CSV table of C-alpha atoms in Angstrom, one decimal:
chain,number,residue,atom,x,y,z
A,11,UNK,CA,75.9,50.1,74.6
A,12,UNK,CA,72.7,49.4,72.2
A,13,UNK,CA,69.4,50.5,73.7
A,14,UNK,CA,68.3,47.2,74.6
A,15,UNK,CA,71.3,46.1,76.7
A,16,UNK,CA,70.5,46.4,80.4
A,17,UNK,CA,72.6,49.1,82.5
A,18,UNK,CA,74.6,47.4,85.0
A,19,UNK,CA,75.6,49.2,88.8
A,20,UNK,CA,78.3,51.3,89.1
A,21,UNK,CA,81.7,49.3,89.5
A,22,UNK,CA,80.3,47.1,86.4
A,23,UNK,CA,84.1,47.0,84.9
A,24,UNK,CA,85.8,46.1,88.0
A,25,UNK,CA,83.7,43.7,89.1
A,26,UNK,CA,83.5,42.1,85.2
A,27,UNK,CA,87.0,42.3,85.1
A,28,UNK,CA,87.0,40.5,88.3
A,29,UNK,CA,84.9,37.4,87.1
A,30,UNK,CA,87.7,36.6,84.4
A,31,UNK,CA,91.1,35.0,84.7
A,32,UNK,CA,93.3,37.6,86.8
A,33,UNK,CA,96.5,35.8,86.5
A,34,UNK,CA,98.2,33.3,84.1
A,35,UNK,CA,98.6,33.7,80.2
A,36,UNK,CA,96.6,32.1,77.6
A,37,UNK,CA,98.9,32.6,74.2
A,38,UNK,CA,97.0,34.1,71.5
A,39,UNK,CA,95.7,36.7,69.5
A,40,UNK,CA,91.9,35.2,68.3
A,41,UNK,CA,89.9,36.6,71.5
A,42,UNK,CA,91.6,39.7,71.6
A,43,UNK,CA,91.2,40.4,67.4
A,44,UNK,CA,87.3,39.1,68.0
A,45,UNK,CA,86.7,41.7,71.1
A,46,UNK,CA,88.2,44.5,68.7
A,47,UNK,CA,86.4,43.9,65.6
A,48,UNK,CA,83.2,43.3,67.7
A,49,UNK,CA,83.6,46.8,68.7
A,50,UNK,CA,84.5,48.1,65.5
A,51,UNK,CA,88.2,48.1,65.4
A,52,UNK,CA,88.6,51.0,67.4
A,53,UNK,CA,92.8,50.6,67.1
A,54,UNK,CA,92.6,51.9,63.7
A,55,UNK,CA,91.3,55.2,64.6
A,56,UNK,CA,94.3,56.2,66.1
A,57,UNK,CA,97.8,56.5,65.6
A,58,UNK,CA,100.1,54.5,68.0
A,59,UNK,CA,103.6,54.5,69.6
A,60,UNK,CA,103.9,50.5,70.6
A,61,UNK,CA,106.8,50.0,73.4
A,62,UNK,CA,107.9,46.6,74.7
A,63,UNK,CA,110.7,45.7,77.2
A,64,UNK,CA,111.9,43.7,80.1
A,65,UNK,CA,112.6,47.0,82.3
A,66,UNK,CA,112.1,50.3,81.6
A,67,UNK,CA,109.5,50.2,79.1
A,68,UNK,CA,106.7,52.0,81.3
A,69,UNK,CA,109.0,54.8,82.3
A,70,UNK,CA,109.7,55.6,78.3
A,71,UNK,CA,105.7,55.5,77.9
A,72,UNK,CA,105.2,58.0,80.5
A,73,UNK,CA,107.5,60.4,79.1
A,74,UNK,CA,106.9,59.9,75.9
A,75,UNK,CA,103.2,60.3,76.5
A,76,UNK,CA,103.9,63.7,78.3
A,77,UNK,CA,106.2,65.4,75.6
A,78,UNK,CA,103.6,65.0,72.7
A,79,UNK,CA,100.9,66.0,75.2
A,80,UNK,CA,102.9,69.0,75.9
A,81,UNK,CA,103.2,69.7,72.2
A,82,UNK,CA,99.5,70.0,71.8
A,83,UNK,CA,98.5,66.4,70.7
A,84,UNK,CA,95.8,64.4,71.8
A,85,UNK,CA,97.0,61.3,73.7
A,86,UNK,CA,96.2,58.3,75.3
A,87,UNK,CA,98.2,56.3,77.6
A,88,UNK,CA,97.9,52.5,78.2
A,89,UNK,CA,100.6,50.9,80.9
A,90,UNK,CA,100.4,48.0,83.3
A,91,UNK,CA,100.4,47.0,85.8
A,92,UNK,CA,99.3,49.5,88.2
A,93,UNK,CA,99.9,50.2,91.7
A,94,UNK,CA,96.3,51.2,93.1
A,95,UNK,CA,93.6,51.1,90.9
A,96,UNK,CA,92.8,49.5,87.3
A,97,UNK,CA,91.8,52.6,86.0
A,98,UNK,CA,95.3,54.1,86.0
A,99,UNK,CA,96.4,51.7,83.0
A,100,UNK,CA,94.4,53.5,80.6
A,101,UNK,CA,95.0,57.7,80.5
A,102,UNK,CA,93.4,59.5,78.1
A,103,UNK,CA,94.3,64.0,77.6
A,104,UNK,CA,96.7,64.0,80.8
A,105,UNK,CA,94.0,62.1,83.1
A,106,UNK,CA,93.2,58.8,84.0
A,107,UNK,CA,89.9,57.5,83.1
A,108,UNK,CA,87.4,57.6,85.9
A,109,UNK,CA,85.0,55.0,87.4
A,110,UNK,CA,81.6,56.0,85.0
A,111,UNK,CA,83.5,56.1,81.7
A,112,UNK,CA,85.4,52.8,82.1
A,113,UNK,CA,82.1,51.3,83.4
A,114,UNK,CA,80.4,52.6,80.1
A,115,UNK,CA,83.4,50.8,77.9
A,116,UNK,CA,82.9,47.4,80.3
A,117,UNK,CA,79.3,47.3,79.2
A,118,UNK,CA,79.8,48.0,75.8
A,119,UNK,CA,82.5,45.1,75.1
A,120,UNK,CA,80.6,42.5,77.9
A,121,UNK,CA,78.5,41.1,75.6
A,122,UNK,CA,80.7,40.6,72.7
A,123,UNK,CA,83.2,39.2,75.5
A,124,UNK,CA,80.5,36.8,76.7
A,125,UNK,CA,79.6,35.7,72.9
A,126,UNK,CA,83.4,34.9,72.7
A,127,UNK,CA,83.3,33.2,76.2
A,128,UNK,CA,80.7,30.6,74.8
A,129,UNK,CA,82.9,29.3,71.8
A,130,UNK,CA,86.4,27.2,72.0
A,131,UNK,CA,88.6,29.9,72.7
A,132,UNK,CA,87.1,30.9,75.9
A,133,UNK,CA,86.3,34.0,77.9
A,134,UNK,CA,88.9,36.7,77.1
A,135,UNK,CA,91.5,37.2,79.6
A,136,UNK,CA,92.1,40.1,82.1
A,137,UNK,CA,94.3,41.9,80.3
A,138,UNK,CA,92.5,41.0,76.9
A,139,UNK,CA,89.4,42.8,78.3
A,140,UNK,CA,91.5,45.5,79.7
A,141,UNK,CA,93.5,46.5,76.6
A,142,UNK,CA,89.9,46.3,74.6
A,143,UNK,CA,88.9,48.8,76.8
A,144,UNK,CA,91.7,51.2,76.5
A,145,UNK,CA,91.7,51.0,72.9
A,146,UNK,CA,88.0,51.8,72.8
A,147,UNK,CA,88.4,54.5,75.4
A,148,UNK,CA,90.9,56.3,72.8
A,149,UNK,CA,88.9,55.7,69.8
A,150,UNK,CA,86.0,57.4,71.5
A,151,UNK,CA,88.5,60.3,72.8
A,152,UNK,CA,89.7,61.0,69.2
A,153,UNK,CA,93.4,60.9,70.7
A,154,UNK,CA,95.9,61.5,68.0
A,155,UNK,CA,98.5,59.6,69.3
A,156,UNK,CA,98.1,56.5,71.8
A,157,UNK,CA,101.5,55.3,73.6
A,158,UNK,CA,100.9,51.5,74.2
A,159,UNK,CA,102.8,49.3,76.5
A,160,UNK,CA,103.4,45.8,76.0
A,161,UNK,CA,101.9,43.5,78.9
A,162,UNK,CA,104.4,40.5,78.0
A,163,UNK,CA,107.0,40.0,75.3
A,164,UNK,CA,105.1,40.9,71.9
A,165,UNK,CA,104.5,38.2,69.4
A,166,UNK,CA,101.3,36.7,71.5
A,167,UNK,CA,100.4,40.2,73.4
A,168,UNK,CA,96.8,41.4,73.4
A,169,UNK,CA,98.6,44.8,72.2
A,170,UNK,CA,99.6,43.3,69.0
A,171,UNK,CA,97.0,43.9,67.0
A,172,UNK,CA,97.8,47.4,66.3
A,173,UNK,CA,100.4,48.4,63.7
A,174,UNK,CA,102.2,51.1,65.2
A,175,UNK,CA,104.5,53.6,63.0
A,176,UNK,CA,106.8,54.4,65.5
A,177,UNK,CA,107.8,51.4,68.4
A,178,UNK,CA,110.6,50.8,71.1
A,179,UNK,CA,112.4,48.0,72.6
A,180,UNK,CA,113.7,49.2,75.6
A,181,UNK,CA,115.5,46.3,77.1
A,182,UNK,CA,115.9,42.4,77.3
A,183,UNK,CA,116.4,40.4,80.1
A,184,UNK,CA,115.8,36.7,80.9
A,185,UNK,CA,112.3,36.9,82.7
A,186,UNK,CA,109.0,35.0,81.6
A,187,UNK,CA,111.5,32.4,79.9
A,188,UNK,CA,109.0,29.8,80.3
A,189,UNK,CA,106.9,31.6,78.0
A,190,UNK,CA,109.3,34.0,75.9
A,191,UNK,CA,112.2,31.6,75.5
A,192,UNK,CA,115.4,30.6,77.7
A,193,UNK,CA,117.7,32.7,76.0
A,194,UNK,CA,118.5,36.6,75.7
A,195,UNK,CA,118.0,36.3,71.9
A,196,UNK,CA,114.8,34.1,72.0
A,197,UNK,CA,113.2,36.9,74.2
A,198,UNK,CA,114.3,39.9,72.1
A,199,UNK,CA,113.0,37.9,68.8
A,200,UNK,CA,109.2,37.9,70.8
A,201,UNK,CA,109.5,41.5,71.6
A,202,UNK,CA,110.9,42.4,68.0
A,203,UNK,CA,107.4,40.9,66.8
A,204,UNK,CA,105.8,44.6,67.3
A,205,UNK,CA,107.6,45.9,64.5
A,206,UNK,CA,105.4,46.9,61.9
A,207,UNK,CA,106.6,47.4,57.9
A,208,UNK,CA,107.6,50.7,57.4
A,209,UNK,CA,107.7,52.1,61.0
A,210,UNK,CA,110.2,53.7,62.9
A,211,UNK,CA,111.9,51.9,66.0
A,212,UNK,CA,114.0,52.6,68.7
A,213,UNK,CA,116.3,50.4,71.0
A,214,UNK,CA,117.3,51.2,74.0
A,215,UNK,CA,120.9,50.2,75.5
A,216,UNK,CA,121.5,46.5,75.0
A,217,UNK,CA,124.2,44.0,74.0
A,218,UNK,CA,124.3,42.6,70.5
A,219,UNK,CA,122.7,39.3,71.7
A,220,UNK,CA,119.6,41.5,72.6
A,221,UNK,CA,120.0,43.9,69.4
A,222,UNK,CA,120.6,41.3,66.6
A,223,UNK,CA,117.3,40.1,66.3
A,224,UNK,CA,115.7,43.1,66.5
A,225,UNK,CA,117.8,44.5,64.0
A,226,UNK,CA,117.2,41.6,61.7
A,227,UNK,CA,113.5,42.0,62.4
A,228,UNK,CA,113.9,45.6,61.7
A,229,UNK,CA,115.3,44.9,58.1
A,230,UNK,CA,112.6,42.2,57.2
A,231,UNK,CA,109.8,44.8,57.8
A,232,UNK,CA,112.1,47.6,56.2
A,233,UNK,CA,111.7,49.7,59.2
A,234,UNK,CA,114.4,52.6,60.1
A,235,UNK,CA,116.5,51.7,63.5
A,236,UNK,CA,118.0,54.0,66.1
A,237,UNK,CA,119.8,52.3,68.7
A,238,UNK,CA,120.7,54.3,72.2
A,239,UNK,CA,124.6,53.8,72.3
A,240,UNK,CA,125.2,53.7,68.4
A,241,UNK,CA,122.9,56.6,66.7
A,242,UNK,CA,121.3,58.1,69.6
A,243,UNK,CA,123.4,59.1,72.8
A,244,UNK,CA,122.5,60.7,76.5
A,245,UNK,CA,124.5,63.0,78.6
A,246,UNK,CA,124.1,63.2,81.8
A,247,UNK,CA,124.7,67.2,83.0
A,248,UNK,CA,123.4,66.9,86.7
A,249,UNK,CA,121.9,64.2,88.8
A,250,UNK,CA,120.5,64.1,92.3
A,251,UNK,CA,117.6,62.0,94.2
A,252,UNK,CA,114.8,64.3,92.8
A,253,UNK,CA,115.9,63.1,89.0
A,254,UNK,CA,118.4,64.0,86.5
A,255,UNK,CA,119.6,66.9,84.3
A,256,UNK,CA,120.3,65.4,80.9
A,257,UNK,CA,121.2,65.9,77.1
A,258,UNK,CA,120.1,63.6,74.5
A,259,UNK,CA,121.7,63.7,70.8
A,260,UNK,CA,120.5,62.0,67.5
A,261,UNK,CA,120.7,62.3,63.9
A,262,UNK,CA,118.3,65.0,64.4
A,263,UNK,CA,120.4,67.2,66.5
A,264,UNK,CA,120.4,67.9,70.1
A,265,UNK,CA,117.4,67.7,72.9
A,266,UNK,CA,118.9,69.8,76.2
A,267,UNK,CA,119.2,70.2,78.9
A,268,UNK,CA,115.8,68.2,79.7
A,269,UNK,CA,115.3,68.4,83.8
A,270,UNK,CA,114.2,64.7,83.9
A,271,UNK,CA,112.1,63.9,87.5
A,272,UNK,CA,113.1,60.4,87.9
A,273,UNK,CA,116.1,59.8,89.7
A,274,UNK,CA,119.1,57.3,88.1
A,275,UNK,CA,121.1,56.8,85.0
A,276,UNK,CA,119.0,54.1,83.6
A,277,UNK,CA,116.3,56.9,83.2
A,278,UNK,CA,118.8,59.4,81.4
A,279,UNK,CA,119.0,55.7,79.0
A,280,UNK,CA,115.1,55.5,78.9
A,281,UNK,CA,114.9,59.5,78.5
A,282,UNK,CA,116.9,59.0,75.2
A,283,UNK,CA,114.4,56.2,74.1
A,284,UNK,CA,111.5,58.5,74.6
A,285,UNK,CA,112.8,61.7,73.3
A,286,UNK,CA,113.7,59.6,70.0
A,287,UNK,CA,110.5,58.5,69.9
A,288,UNK,CA,108.7,61.7,70.0
A,289,UNK,CA,111.4,62.7,67.1
A,290,UNK,CA,110.3,59.5,64.9
A,291,UNK,CA,106.7,61.3,65.6
A,292,UNK,CA,108.0,64.7,64.7
A,293,UNK,CA,109.5,63.1,61.6
A,294,UNK,CA,106.1,61.5,60.7
A,295,UNK,CA,104.5,65.2,60.5
A,296,UNK,CA,103.4,65.7,64.1
A,297,UNK,CA,104.3,69.4,65.3
A,298,UNK,CA,106.2,69.1,67.9
A,299,UNK,CA,108.6,71.9,69.1
A,300,UNK,CA,111.7,71.0,71.1
A,301,UNK,CA,110.8,73.4,73.9
A,302,UNK,CA,107.3,71.3,74.2
A,303,UNK,CA,109.7,68.3,74.5
A,304,UNK,CA,111.7,69.7,77.5
A,305,UNK,CA,108.3,70.6,79.0
A,306,UNK,CA,106.7,67.5,78.7
A,307,UNK,CA,109.7,65.1,79.9
A,308,UNK,CA,109.9,67.6,83.1
A,309,UNK,CA,106.6,67.3,83.6
A,310,UNK,CA,106.4,62.9,83.4
A,311,UNK,CA,104.6,61.8,86.2
A,312,UNK,CA,105.9,57.9,87.1
A,313,UNK,CA,105.8,57.0,90.5
A,314,UNK,CA,107.2,54.5,92.5
A,315,UNK,CA,110.9,54.0,90.9
A,316,UNK,CA,113.4,55.4,92.9
A,317,UNK,CA,110.7,57.8,94.6
A,318,UNK,CA,111.6,59.4,98.1
A,319,UNK,CA,108.2,58.6,99.9
A,320,UNK,CA,109.1,60.7,102.9
A,321,UNK,CA,112.0,62.1,104.6
A,322,UNK,CA,112.2,61.3,108.3
A,323,UNK,CA,113.2,58.6,108.2
A,324,UNK,CA,114.5,58.9,104.6
A,325,UNK,CA,112.3,56.0,102.9
A,326,UNK,CA,112.5,55.2,99.2
A,327,UNK,CA,110.4,52.9,97.2
A,328,UNK,CA,111.1,51.4,94.4
A,329,UNK,CA,109.3,48.9,92.1
A,330,UNK,CA,112.3,46.7,90.9
A,331,UNK,CA,111.2,42.9,90.7
A,332,UNK,CA,113.8,41.6,88.8
A,333,UNK,CA,118.0,41.2,88.7
A,334,UNK,CA,118.6,43.5,86.1
A,335,UNK,CA,116.1,46.3,87.7
A,336,UNK,CA,117.2,45.9,90.9
A,337,UNK,CA,121.0,46.3,89.8
A,338,UNK,CA,120.0,49.3,88.0
A,339,UNK,CA,118.3,50.7,91.4
A,340,UNK,CA,121.2,49.6,93.4
A,341,UNK,CA,124.0,51.1,91.2
A,342,UNK,CA,121.7,54.7,91.4
A,343,UNK,CA,121.5,54.5,95.0
A,344,UNK,CA,125.0,54.1,95.6
A,345,UNK,CA,125.7,57.0,93.3
A,346,UNK,CA,123.0,59.3,94.8
A,347,UNK,CA,123.4,58.1,98.2
A,348,UNK,CA,126.7,57.2,98.8
A,349,UNK,CA,127.6,55.5,102.0
A,350,UNK,CA,123.8,55.3,103.2
A,351,UNK,CA,123.4,52.0,104.9
A,352,UNK,CA,119.8,50.6,104.0
A,353,UNK,CA,117.2,48.9,105.8
A,354,UNK,CA,115.6,46.9,103.1
A,355,UNK,CA,112.3,45.7,103.1
A,356,UNK,CA,111.8,43.2,100.6
A,357,UNK,CA,108.7,41.2,98.8
A,358,UNK,CA,108.6,39.4,95.9
A,359,UNK,CA,105.7,37.3,93.9
A,360,UNK,CA,107.0,34.0,94.0
A,361,UNK,CA,107.5,33.5,90.2
A,362,UNK,CA,110.7,36.3,90.3
A,363,UNK,CA,114.1,35.5,90.3
A,364,UNK,CA,114.4,36.0,94.0
A,365,UNK,CA,118.2,35.3,94.2
A,366,UNK,CA,119.2,37.7,91.7
A,367,UNK,CA,117.2,40.4,93.3
A,368,UNK,CA,118.5,39.8,96.3
A,369,UNK,CA,121.8,39.6,95.4
A,370,UNK,CA,121.3,43.2,93.8
A,371,UNK,CA,119.6,44.7,96.6
A,372,UNK,CA,120.9,42.8,100.1
A,373,UNK,CA,124.3,44.5,99.8
A,374,UNK,CA,123.1,47.6,99.9
A,375,UNK,CA,121.9,47.0,103.9
A,376,UNK,CA,122.6,46.4,107.2
A,377,UNK,CA,119.3,45.3,108.2
A,378,UNK,CA,116.8,43.3,105.8
A,379,UNK,CA,113.2,42.6,106.5
A,380,UNK,CA,110.8,40.3,104.1
A,381,UNK,CA,107.5,40.3,103.8
A,382,UNK,CA,104.6,38.6,101.9
A,383,UNK,CA,102.8,41.2,99.0
A,384,UNK,CA,99.1,41.8,98.7
A,385,UNK,CA,99.0,39.5,95.9
A,386,UNK,CA,97.7,35.9,95.8
A,387,UNK,CA,100.9,35.2,94.2
A,388,UNK,CA,103.1,36.3,97.0
A,389,UNK,CA,106.5,34.8,97.9
A,390,UNK,CA,106.7,33.3,101.1
A,391,UNK,CA,108.3,35.6,103.5
A,392,UNK,CA,110.5,32.7,106.1
A,393,UNK,CA,111.5,31.2,102.7
A,394,UNK,CA,112.7,34.9,101.3
A,395,UNK,CA,114.4,35.6,104.3
A,396,UNK,CA,116.3,31.9,104.5
A,397,UNK,CA,117.3,32.3,100.9
A,398,UNK,CA,118.5,36.0,101.7
A,399,UNK,CA,120.5,34.5,104.5
A,400,UNK,CA,122.0,31.5,102.6
A,401,UNK,CA,122.9,34.0,99.6
A,402,UNK,CA,124.7,36.6,101.1
A,403,UNK,CA,125.4,35.8,105.0
A,404,UNK,CA,123.2,38.8,106.0
A,405,UNK,CA,120.6,39.1,109.2
A,406,UNK,CA,117.2,38.6,107.3
A,407,UNK,CA,114.1,38.5,109.2
A,408,UNK,CA,110.9,37.7,107.7
A,409,UNK,CA,107.8,40.1,108.9
A,410,UNK,CA,104.7,39.6,109.3
A,411,UNK,CA,103.3,41.9,106.9
A,412,UNK,CA,104.1,44.7,105.0
A,413,UNK,CA,103.1,47.2,107.5
A,414,UNK,CA,105.3,45.4,110.5
A,415,UNK,CA,108.5,45.5,108.0
A,416,UNK,CA,108.0,48.8,107.3
A,417,UNK,CA,108.2,49.7,111.2
A,418,UNK,CA,111.1,47.5,111.9
A,419,UNK,CA,113.1,48.9,108.8
A,420,UNK,CA,111.9,52.8,110.9
A,421,UNK,CA,113.2,51.6,114.0
A,422,UNK,CA,116.6,50.0,112.7
A,423,UNK,CA,117.1,53.7,111.4
A,424,UNK,CA,116.0,55.1,114.8
A,425,UNK,CA,118.4,52.7,116.9
A,426,UNK,CA,121.6,54.0,114.5
A,427,UNK,CA,121.4,50.3,112.3
A,428,UNK,CA,120.9,52.0,109.3
A,429,UNK,CA,120.5,55.4,107.7
A,430,UNK,CA,117.3,55.1,105.4
A,431,UNK,CA,114.7,52.6,104.4
A,432,UNK,CA,114.3,51.1,101.0
A,433,UNK,CA,111.1,49.4,100.0
A,434,UNK,CA,111.7,46.9,96.4
A,435,UNK,CA,110.8,43.9,95.0
A,436,UNK,CA,107.5,44.3,94.0
A,437,UNK,CA,104.8,47.2,92.7
A,438,UNK,CA,102.2,45.3,95.1
A,439,UNK,CA,104.9,46.1,97.6
A,440,UNK,CA,105.8,50.0,96.5
A,441,UNK,CA,102.0,50.4,96.2
A,442,UNK,CA,101.4,49.2,100.0
A,443,UNK,CA,104.6,51.4,101.3
A,444,UNK,CA,103.0,54.1,99.3
A,445,UNK,CA,99.8,54.0,101.3
A,446,UNK,CA,102.0,53.6,104.7
A,447,UNK,CA,104.0,56.6,104.5
A,448,UNK,CA,102.0,59.2,102.2
A,449,UNK,CA,98.4,58.0,102.8
A,450,UNK,CA,98.2,57.6,99.2
A,451,UNK,CA,95.1,55.4,97.6
A,452,UNK,CA,95.3,56.3,93.8
A,453,UNK,CA,91.5,57.3,94.0
A,454,UNK,CA,90.7,59.0,90.8
């Protein structure tokens, strides 16, 4: 911030972000490019690992950053959305940014943002401003590598200005079709635009419809491409509700056994992507020893993903919010808790495929309670309950809010109508359930 710039009150970052357009996407890179140029192109001062995907990209980012930090590298991590505080999105050196640091970054960027807002492109979006804060924070912290998750798609995402030597497309599914396209191939092509010239690229497990556009883009950019299920393979040696022990093999050899503290075989596949990314960084000259990779994977923190938040009654929270994510969660729950009857608490945003999520999760339940989620974009609880009844023929009741839905689910367990409580459908609902069951507030 310049000497002449006025000091802002504590909470400047949150207040300014609140003044921006919080939801909705205005495609285009002009605003973010101008914002980054105004603060000296901070994204050019560190190396990046760029991660896109419909599902799993946040988990891959968390594992990758943890492994690189365990190897002694100075790391940054940028993910979205957040559970409790916007500051959770920006981590450097293993810690989320604090309030004073967030305010300082915002103060430095606000004058440029206000100049941009006066022009024809209009103000930066919430996500664009947040992305610029992250890149500036990583530059100030002198990170070696920043692991950066795309917000939506890839081609026009605010993270696109980085030229990452290492990148991944974790998965491709039909989500945000009104923006990214109506087919898996079209969405894959949008995500593949993050691939930089000469990069090392890792693809998660996916079919050929998704893989082919990525393969073509990689060939156009002269990028080396690995695919989980082909050149990279993962074996689950043991699995349980608290996580898995896995082994990952690739052209480099073998990593493992790796103790992965995230449950579900879909997380084992995500781990394979993360290990391949770390190996790509190592092959580009970073000092990364296999034992540090194991230590870093084992120390991964990524809450709200098939997380047991309470034992009595057994309560599991998952952020699955689209059909693919819900199917992965359902498959994991059937393996990890065979025969268990769930009281399902379900809440979604109104732009999600509620029918697809219901089809995946409702068969696990003997009792189903729908709720609004703490967001202006929430789906209506009564309409969601009616949809679930119509699609599954099961009982579904709308609750007045997350707290009531959780109480009713707990009563279903205590009465013997269910064996455990499952909360799913939205990261907003996951956060609320964690507050109610664990007292977690996410303050940092």
